Every structure is written in structure tokens, then in C-alpha cells.
């Protein structure tokens, strides 16, 4: 059926973000975690828990919280931390997070995970050290993302390495196009 359809050979089957019972499909990269959250309605609005110290996924004390924004259509990638874990939560907007495992010797070396997160479908994304990560604001408005890294930012010796997403080096290394 559809063999006589112009462009049929170029079509790609959609991939669902959920399984047959509505649960989020698991991320494949070793150490990468996502804890879905849900806004709880009340008489005055909604409350959404972002992070709690008793959640095992948090993995340590909250030492710093900062808010970063990204304009519509903009990409923020590829970042990597050698010593710190990022804990990201989308407060506003629609974000496509992408993570690449470039760790030699990792069981998931070469894998790419992609995850859509928004204020309507929020959750806490945990990105351990040495994973390339980034995001694109695919919404129509400026997006806001909380980061609660496990280590304080060191202004004298930042644990922040960047590989520009649009560089030839990134294209050769990471099998993802924005």
C-alpha cells in the first residue's frame, strides 16, 4: 500500500516518546536520567515539584540554582562538564534536549538520546559528567531552564567546555543535526 506514492521512499516512520501504556520510553545513555514531574492543580493555580533532596535521582546537595533562557529557534550546544552533573528543568517553553555519549569505554559509547520537555510536560533531566549535551528552543517564545548543578561554579577554573554546534568538528563527532 502506498508504493505508488511520490516520495514514499523518503518517508520515515514516526517514533513515539511513550510506550503502549503511556510511560516515557527509557533513555539509552548510561547515567542519563529523567524524572517526569506533573503540575498539581489547586484553587489558585498549579504547583510543580522541581527537585527534592529525598529523590535518589538528585544525587547530592543542591548547591547552586541558576536560570538560563534561550530564544525561539536558537541552539545551545554542545556543552560538556568533566567534573559536574547538570540537573535541568524546563520552567517555560518547549525544548529538545540532546545528549551524546563520547566516553570511550562506556557501554553506550556513540549513543544519542533526544528528549522533548516543556512546562506542560516537565521533568528533571540529570546529565552526568563527560556527556556532550545541548538543546534547541523549538517553541514560539523565549524558553527558561533551571540548572541545579551538583558543584558550585568555579569562576577561576570553570568546568565548562564548549564545542560549537555548527562547527565541522561537532558535525564529524556527534551524529545529530539540529
Coordinates of N, CA and C in Angstrom, one line a residue:
X1 N 0.8 -1.2 0.0 CA 0.0 0.0 0.0 C 0.9 1.2 0.0
X2 N 0.6 2.2 -0.8 CA 1.4 3.4 -0.9 C 2.7 3.3 -1.7
X3 N 2.9 2.2 -2.4 CA 4.1 2.0 -3.2 C 4.2 3.0 -4.4
X4 N 3.0 3.4 -4.8 CA 2.9 4.4 -6.0 C 2.8 5.8 -5.5
X5 N 3.2 6.1 -4.3 CA 3.1 7.4 -3.7 C 4.4 8.1 -4.0
X6 N 4.4 9.3 -4.6 CA 5.6 10.1 -4.8 C 6.2 10.4 -3.5
X7 N 7.5 10.2 -3.4 CA 8.3 10.5 -2.2 C 8.2 9.4 -1.1
X8 N 7.5 8.3 -1.4 CA 7.3 7.2 -0.4 C 8.7 6.7 0.2
X9 N 9.7 6.6 -0.7 CA 11.0 6.0 -0.2 C 11.7 7.0 0.7
X10 N 11.3 8.3 0.7 CA 12.0 9.2 1.6 C 11.3 9.4 3.0
X11 N 10.1 8.8 3.1 CA 9.3 8.9 4.4 C 10.0 8.1 5.5
X12 N 9.9 8.6 6.7 CA 10.5 8.0 7.8 C 9.4 7.7 8.8
X13 N 9.3 6.6 9.4 CA 8.3 6.2 10.4 C 8.5 7.1 11.7
X14 N 7.4 7.6 12.2 CA 7.4 8.3 13.5 C 7.8 7.4 14.6
X15 N 8.5 8.0 15.6 CA 8.9 7.3 16.8 C 8.2 7.9 18.0
X16 N 7.5 7.0 18.7 CA 6.7 7.5 19.8 C 7.6 7.8 21.0
X17 N 7.3 8.8 21.8 CA 8.1 9.1 23.0 C 7.6 8.3 24.2
X18 N 6.4 7.6 24.0 CA 5.9 6.9 25.1 C 5.6 5.4 24.7
X19 N 5.5 4.5 25.7 CA 5.2 3.1 25.3 C 3.7 2.9 25.3
X20 N 3.3 1.7 25.1 CA 1.9 1.4 24.9 C 1.0 1.7 26.1
X21 N 1.5 1.8 27.3 CA 0.7 2.2 28.4 C 0.9 3.6 28.9
X22 N 1.6 4.4 28.0 CA 1.7 5.9 28.3 C 3.0 6.3 29.1
X23 N 3.8 5.3 29.4 CA 5.1 5.6 30.1 C 6.1 6.1 29.2
X24 N 7.0 7.0 29.7 CA 8.1 7.5 28.8 C 9.0 6.4 28.5
X25 N 9.5 6.4 27.2 CA 10.5 5.4 26.9 C 11.8 5.7 27.6
X26 N 12.5 4.7 27.9 CA 13.7 4.9 28.7 C 14.8 5.6 27.8
X27 N 15.7 6.3 28.5 CA 16.8 6.9 27.8 C 17.9 5.8 27.7
X28 N 18.7 5.8 26.7 CA 19.6 4.7 26.4 C 21.0 5.0 27.0
X29 N 21.4 6.2 27.2 CA 22.8 6.5 27.6 C 23.0 6.2 29.1
X30 N 24.1 5.5 29.4 CA 24.4 5.2 30.7 C 24.6 6.4 31.6
X31 N 23.8 6.4 32.7 CA 23.9 7.5 33.7 C 23.0 8.7 33.4
X32 N 22.4 8.8 32.2 CA 21.5 9.8 31.9 C 20.1 9.4 32.5
X33 N 19.5 10.4 33.2 CA 18.2 10.1 33.9 C 17.2 11.2 33.7
X34 N 15.9 10.8 33.7 CA 14.8 11.8 33.6 C 13.7 11.4 34.6
X35 N 13.3 12.3 35.4 CA 12.2 12.1 36.3 C 11.1 13.0 35.9
X36 N 10.0 12.4 35.4 CA 8.9 13.2 35.0 C 8.3 13.9 36.2
X37 N 7.7 15.1 36.0 CA 7.0 15.8 37.1 C 5.6 16.1 36.5
X38 N 4.8 16.5 37.4 CA 3.5 16.9 37.0 C 3.0 18.1 37.8
X39 N 2.4 19.1 37.1 CA 1.8 20.2 37.7 C 0.6 19.7 38.5
X40 N 0.5 20.0 39.7 CA -0.7 19.6 40.6 C -1.6 20.9 40.7
X41 N -2.8 20.7 40.2 CA -3.7 21.9 40.3 C -4.3 22.1 41.7
X42 N -4.5 23.4 42.0 CA -5.1 23.8 43.2 C -6.0 25.0 42.9
X43 N -6.7 25.5 43.9 CA -7.6 26.6 43.7 C -7.0 27.9 43.1
X44 N -5.7 28.1 43.4 CA -5.1 29.3 43.0 C -4.2 29.1 41.7
X45 N -4.0 27.9 41.2 CA -3.1 27.7 40.1 C -2.6 26.3 40.1
X46 N -1.3 26.2 40.0 CA -0.6 24.9 40.0 C 0.7 24.9 40.8
X47 N 1.1 23.7 41.3 CA 2.4 23.6 42.0 C 3.1 22.4 41.3
X48 N 4.4 22.6 40.9 CA 5.2 21.5 40.4 C 6.5 21.4 41.2
X49 N 6.7 20.2 41.7 CA 8.0 20.0 42.4 C 9.1 19.9 41.4
X50 N 10.1 20.6 41.6 CA 11.3 20.6 40.6 C 12.3 19.7 41.1
X51 N 12.7 19.7 42.4 CA 13.7 18.8 42.9 C 13.5 18.7 44.4
X52 N 13.8 17.5 44.9 CA 13.7 17.3 46.4 C 15.0 16.5 46.8
X53 N 15.5 16.8 48.0 CA 16.7 16.1 48.4 C 16.5 14.7 48.7
X54 N 15.2 14.2 48.9 CA 14.9 12.8 49.1 C 14.7 12.0 47.8
X55 N 14.8 12.7 46.7 CA 14.7 11.9 45.4 C 16.1 11.3 45.1
X56 N 16.2 10.0 45.0 CA 17.5 9.5 44.6 C 18.2 10.0 43.4
X57 N 17.4 10.4 42.4 CA 17.9 11.0 41.2 C 18.7 12.3 41.4
X58 N 18.4 13.0 42.4 CA 19.1 14.3 42.7 C 20.6 14.0 43.0
X59 N 20.9 13.0 43.7 CA 22.2 12.5 43.9 C 23.2 13.4 44.7
X60 N 22.7 14.4 45.3 CA 23.6 15.2 46.2 C 22.9 16.5 46.5
X61 N 23.6 17.3 47.3 CA 23.0 18.5 47.8 C 22.8 19.5 46.6
X62 N 21.8 20.4 46.8 CA 21.6 21.5 45.9 C 22.5 22.6 46.3
X63 N 23.5 23.0 45.6 CA 24.5 24.0 46.0 C 24.3 25.3 45.2
X64 N 23.7 25.2 44.1 CA 23.5 26.4 43.3 C 22.3 26.2 42.3
X65 N 21.6 27.3 42.1 CA 20.5 27.2 41.1 C 20.6 28.5 40.2
X66 N 20.6 28.2 38.9 CA 20.6 29.4 38.0 C 19.5 29.2 36.9
X67 N 19.1 30.3 36.4 CA 18.1 30.3 35.3 C 18.8 30.7 34.0
X68 N 18.6 30.0 33.0 CA 19.1 30.4 31.7 C 17.9 30.4 30.7
X69 N 18.0 31.4 29.8 CA 16.9 31.5 28.8 C 17.5 31.2 27.4
X70 N 16.6 30.8 26.5 CA 17.0 30.6 25.1 C 15.9 31.1 24.2
X71 N 16.3 31.9 23.2 CA 15.3 32.5 22.3 C 14.8 31.5 21.3
X72 N 13.6 31.7 20.8 CA 13.0 30.7 19.9 C 13.9 30.4 18.7
X73 N 14.0 29.1 18.4 CA 14.8 28.7 17.2 C 16.3 28.6 17.5
X74 N 16.7 29.1 18.7 CA 18.2 29.1 19.0 C 18.6 27.7 19.6
X75 N 19.9 27.4 19.3 CA 20.5 26.2 19.8 C 21.6 26.5 20.8
X76 N 21.6 25.8 21.9 CA 22.7 25.9 22.9 C 23.4 24.6 23.0
X77 N 24.5 24.4 22.2 CA 25.2 23.1 22.2 C 26.5 23.3 21.6
X78 N 27.4 22.5 21.8 CA 27.5 21.3 22.7 C 28.3 21.7 23.9
X79 N 27.8 21.4 25.1 CA 28.5 21.7 26.3 C 28.9 20.4 26.9
X80 N 29.9 20.4 27.8 CA 30.4 19.2 28.5 C 31.1 19.7 29.8
X81 N 30.8 18.9 30.8 CA 31.4 19.2 32.1 C 32.2 17.9 32.5
X82 N 33.5 18.1 32.9 CA 34.3 17.0 33.2 C 34.1 16.5 34.7
X83 N 33.7 17.4 35.6 CA 33.6 17.1 37.0 C 32.2 17.3 37.6
X84 N 31.3 17.9 36.9 CA 30.0 18.3 37.4 C 28.8 17.6 36.7
X85 N 27.8 17.4 37.4 CA 26.5 16.9 36.9 C 25.5 18.1 36.7
X86 N 24.9 18.2 35.6 CA 23.8 19.2 35.4 C 22.5 18.5 35.8
X87 N 21.6 19.3 36.4 CA 20.2 18.9 36.7 C 19.3 20.0 36.1
X88 N 18.7 19.7 35.0 CA 18.0 20.7 34.2 C 16.5 20.5 34.3
X89 N 15.7 21.6 34.4 CA 14.3 21.6 34.5 C 13.7 22.7 33.7
X90 N 12.9 22.4 32.7 CA 12.3 23.5 31.8 C 11.1 24.1 32.6
X91 N 11.2 25.4 32.8 CA 10.2 26.2 33.5 C 9.2 26.7 32.5
X92 N 9.7 27.1 31.3 CA 8.8 27.8 30.3 C 9.4 27.4 29.0
X93 N 8.5 27.1 28.0 CA 8.9 26.8 26.7 C 8.9 25.4 26.3
X94 N 9.3 25.1 25.1 CA 9.4 23.7 24.5 C 10.8 23.5 24.0
X95 N 11.5 22.6 24.7 CA 12.9 22.3 24.5 C 13.1 20.9 24.0
X96 N 14.0 20.8 23.0 CA 14.5 19.5 22.6 C 15.9 19.4 23.2
X97 N 16.1 18.5 24.2 CA 17.4 18.2 24.8 C 18.0 17.1 23.9
X98 N 19.3 17.1 23.7 CA 20.0 16.1 23.0 C 21.3 15.8 23.8
X99 N 21.6 14.5 24.0 CA 22.8 14.1 24.8 C 23.5 13.1 23.9
X100 N 24.9 13.2 23.8 CA 25.7 12.3 23.1 C 26.8 11.7 24.0
X101 N 26.9 10.4 24.0 CA 27.9 9.7 24.8 C 29.2 9.5 24.0
X102 N 30.2 10.4 24.3 CA 31.5 10.3 23.7 C 32.6 9.6 24.6
X103 N 32.1 9.0 25.7 CA 33.0 8.4 26.6 C 33.5 7.1 26.1
X104 N 34.8 7.0 25.8 CA 35.4 5.8 25.3 C 35.3 4.8 26.5
X105 N 35.0 3.6 26.2 CA 34.8 2.6 27.2 C 33.4 2.5 27.8
X106 N 32.6 3.5 27.6 CA 31.2 3.4 28.1 C 30.4 2.4 27.3
X107 N 29.5 1.7 28.0 CA 28.7 0.7 27.4 C 27.7 1.4 26.3
X108 N 27.5 2.7 26.4 CA 26.6 3.4 25.5 C 27.4 4.3 24.6
X109 N 28.7 4.1 24.4 CA 29.6 5.0 23.6 C 28.9 5.1 22.2
X110 N 28.8 6.4 21.8 CA 28.3 6.7 20.4 C 26.8 6.9 20.4
X111 N 26.1 6.6 21.5 CA 24.6 6.7 21.5 C 24.2 8.2 21.6
X112 N 23.1 8.5 21.0 CA 22.4 9.8 21.1 C 21.0 9.6 21.7
X113 N 20.7 10.4 22.7 CA 19.4 10.5 23.3 C 18.8 11.8 23.0
X114 N 17.5 11.9 22.7 CA 16.8 13.1 22.5 C 15.5 13.1 23.3
X115 N 15.1 14.2 23.9 CA 14.0 14.3 24.8 C 13.3 15.6 24.6
X116 N 12.0 15.6 24.5 CA 11.2 16.9 24.4 C 10.7 17.1 25.8
X117 N 10.9 18.4 26.3 CA 10.4 18.7 27.6 C 9.8 20.1 27.5
X118 N 8.7 20.3 28.3 CA 8.1 21.7 28.3 C 7.4 21.9 29.7
X119 N 6.9 23.1 29.9 CA 6.2 23.3 31.1 C 4.9 22.5 31.2
X120 N 4.4 22.1 30.1 CA 3.2 21.2 30.1 C 3.6 19.7 30.3
X121 N 4.8 19.4 30.1 CA 5.3 18.0 30.3 C 6.7 18.1 30.9
X122 N 6.7 18.6 32.2 CA 8.0 18.9 32.8 C 8.7 17.6 33.4
X123 N 9.9 17.8 33.8 CA 10.7 16.8 34.4 C 12.1 17.2 34.7
X124 N 12.8 16.5 35.5 CA 14.2 16.8 35.9 C 15.1 15.9 35.1
X125 N 16.0 16.5 34.3 CA 16.9 15.8 33.5 C 18.3 15.8 34.2
X126 N 18.9 14.7 34.4 CA 20.2 14.5 35.1 C 21.2 14.2 34.0
X127 N 22.2 15.0 33.8 CA 23.3 14.8 32.9 C 24.6 14.7 33.6
X128 N 25.2 13.4 33.7 CA 26.4 13.3 34.4 C 27.6 13.8 33.7
X129 N 28.8 13.9 34.3 CA 30.0 14.4 33.7 C 30.3 13.6 32.4
X130 N 31.0 14.4 31.5 CA 31.6 13.8 30.3 C 30.6 13.4 29.2
X131 N 29.4 14.0 29.3 CA 28.4 13.7 28.2 C 28.2 15.1 27.5
X132 N 28.3 15.0 26.2 CA 28.0 16.2 25.4 C 26.5 16.4 25.4
X133 N 26.1 17.7 25.7 CA 24.7 17.9 25.7 C 24.3 19.3 25.2
X134 N 23.1 19.5 24.8 CA 22.6 20.8 24.4 C 21.1 20.7 24.1
X135 N 20.6 21.9 23.7 CA 19.2 21.9 23.4 C 18.9 23.0 22.4
X136 N 17.7 22.8 21.9 CA 17.1 23.8 21.0 C 15.7 24.2 21.5
X137 N 15.5 25.5 21.4 CA 14.1 26.0 21.7 C 13.3 25.8 20.5
X138 N 12.4 24.9 20.5 CA 11.6 24.6 19.3 C 10.2 25.3 19.5
X139 N 10.0 26.1 20.5 CA 8.8 26.8 20.7 C 8.7 28.1 20.1
X140 N 7.7 28.9 20.3 CA 7.5 30.2 19.7 C 7.9 31.3 20.6
X141 N 8.2 31.0 21.9 CA 8.6 32.1 22.9 C 9.9 31.7 23.5
X142 N 10.5 32.7 24.2 CA 11.7 32.5 24.9 C 11.5 31.4 25.9
X143 N 12.4 30.5 26.0 CA 12.3 29.4 27.0 C 13.2 29.7 28.2
X144 N 12.7 29.1 29.3 CA 13.5 29.3 30.6 C 13.8 27.9 31.2
X145 N 15.1 27.7 31.5 CA 15.5 26.4 32.0 C 16.3 26.7 33.3
X146 N 15.9 25.9 34.4 CA 16.6 26.0 35.6 C 17.8 24.9 35.6
X147 N 18.9 25.3 36.1 CA 20.0 24.4 36.2 C 20.4 24.4 37.7
X148 N 20.5 23.2 38.2 CA 20.9 23.0 39.6 C 22.1 22.1 39.7
X149 N 23.3 22.6 39.2 CA 24.5 21.7 39.1 C 24.9 21.2 40.5
X150 N 25.5 20.0 40.5 CA 25.9 19.5 41.8 C 27.1 20.1 42.4
X151 N 27.9 20.9 41.6 CA 29.0 21.6 42.1 C 28.9 23.1 41.9
X152 N 29.4 23.9 42.8 CA 29.4 25.4 42.6 C 30.2 25.8 41.4
X153 N 29.8 26.8 40.7 CA 30.6 27.3 39.5 C 31.9 27.9 40.1
X154 N 33.0 27.5 39.5 CA 34.3 28.0 39.9 C 34.7 29.0 38.8
X155 N 34.7 30.3 39.2 CA 35.0 31.4 38.3 C 36.4 31.4 37.9
X156 N 37.3 30.9 38.7 CA 38.7 30.8 38.4 C 39.1 29.6 37.5
X157 N 38.3 28.5 37.6 CA 38.6 27.3 36.9 C 37.3 26.7 36.5
X158 N 36.6 27.3 35.5 CA 35.2 26.8 35.2 C 35.3 25.3 34.6
X159 N 34.4 24.5 35.0 CA 34.2 23.2 34.5 C 33.1 23.3 33.4
X160 N 33.5 24.0 32.3 CA 32.5 24.2 31.2 C 33.3 24.2 29.9
X161 N 33.1 23.2 29.2 CA 33.8 23.1 27.9 C 32.7 23.2 26.8
X162 N 33.0 23.9 25.7 CA 32.1 24.0 24.6 C 32.7 23.6 23.3
X163 N 31.8 22.9 22.5 CA 32.1 22.6 21.1 C 30.9 23.2 20.3
X164 N 31.2 24.3 19.5 CA 30.1 24.9 18.8 C 29.3 24.0 18.0
X165 N 28.0 24.0 18.1 CA 27.1 23.0 17.5 C 27.2 23.1 15.9
X166 N 27.5 24.2 15.4 CA 27.6 24.4 14.0 C 29.0 24.3 13.4
X167 N 29.9 23.7 14.2 CA 31.3 23.6 13.7 C 31.5 22.3 12.9
X168 N 32.4 22.3 12.0 CA 32.8 21.0 11.3 C 33.2 19.9 12.3
X169 N 33.8 20.3 13.4 CA 34.3 19.3 14.4 C 33.0 18.6 15.1
X170 N 32.0 19.4 15.4 CA 30.8 18.8 16.0 C 30.1 17.9 15.0
X171 N 30.0 18.4 13.8 CA 29.4 17.5 12.7 C 30.1 16.2 12.5
X172 N 31.4 16.2 12.6 CA 32.2 15.0 12.5 C 32.1 14.0 13.7
X173 N 31.9 14.6 14.8 CA 31.9 13.8 16.1 C 30.5 13.4 16.5
X174 N 29.5 14.2 16.4 CA 28.2 13.9 17.0 C 27.2 13.7 15.9
X175 N 26.6 12.5 15.9 CA 25.6 12.1 14.8 C 24.2 12.7 15.1
X176 N 24.2 14.1 15.1 CA 22.9 14.7 15.3 C 22.9 16.1 14.6
X177 N 21.9 16.4 13.9 CA 21.7 17.7 13.3 C 20.5 18.4 13.9
X178 N 20.7 19.7 14.1 CA 19.6 20.5 14.7 C 18.7 20.9 13.6

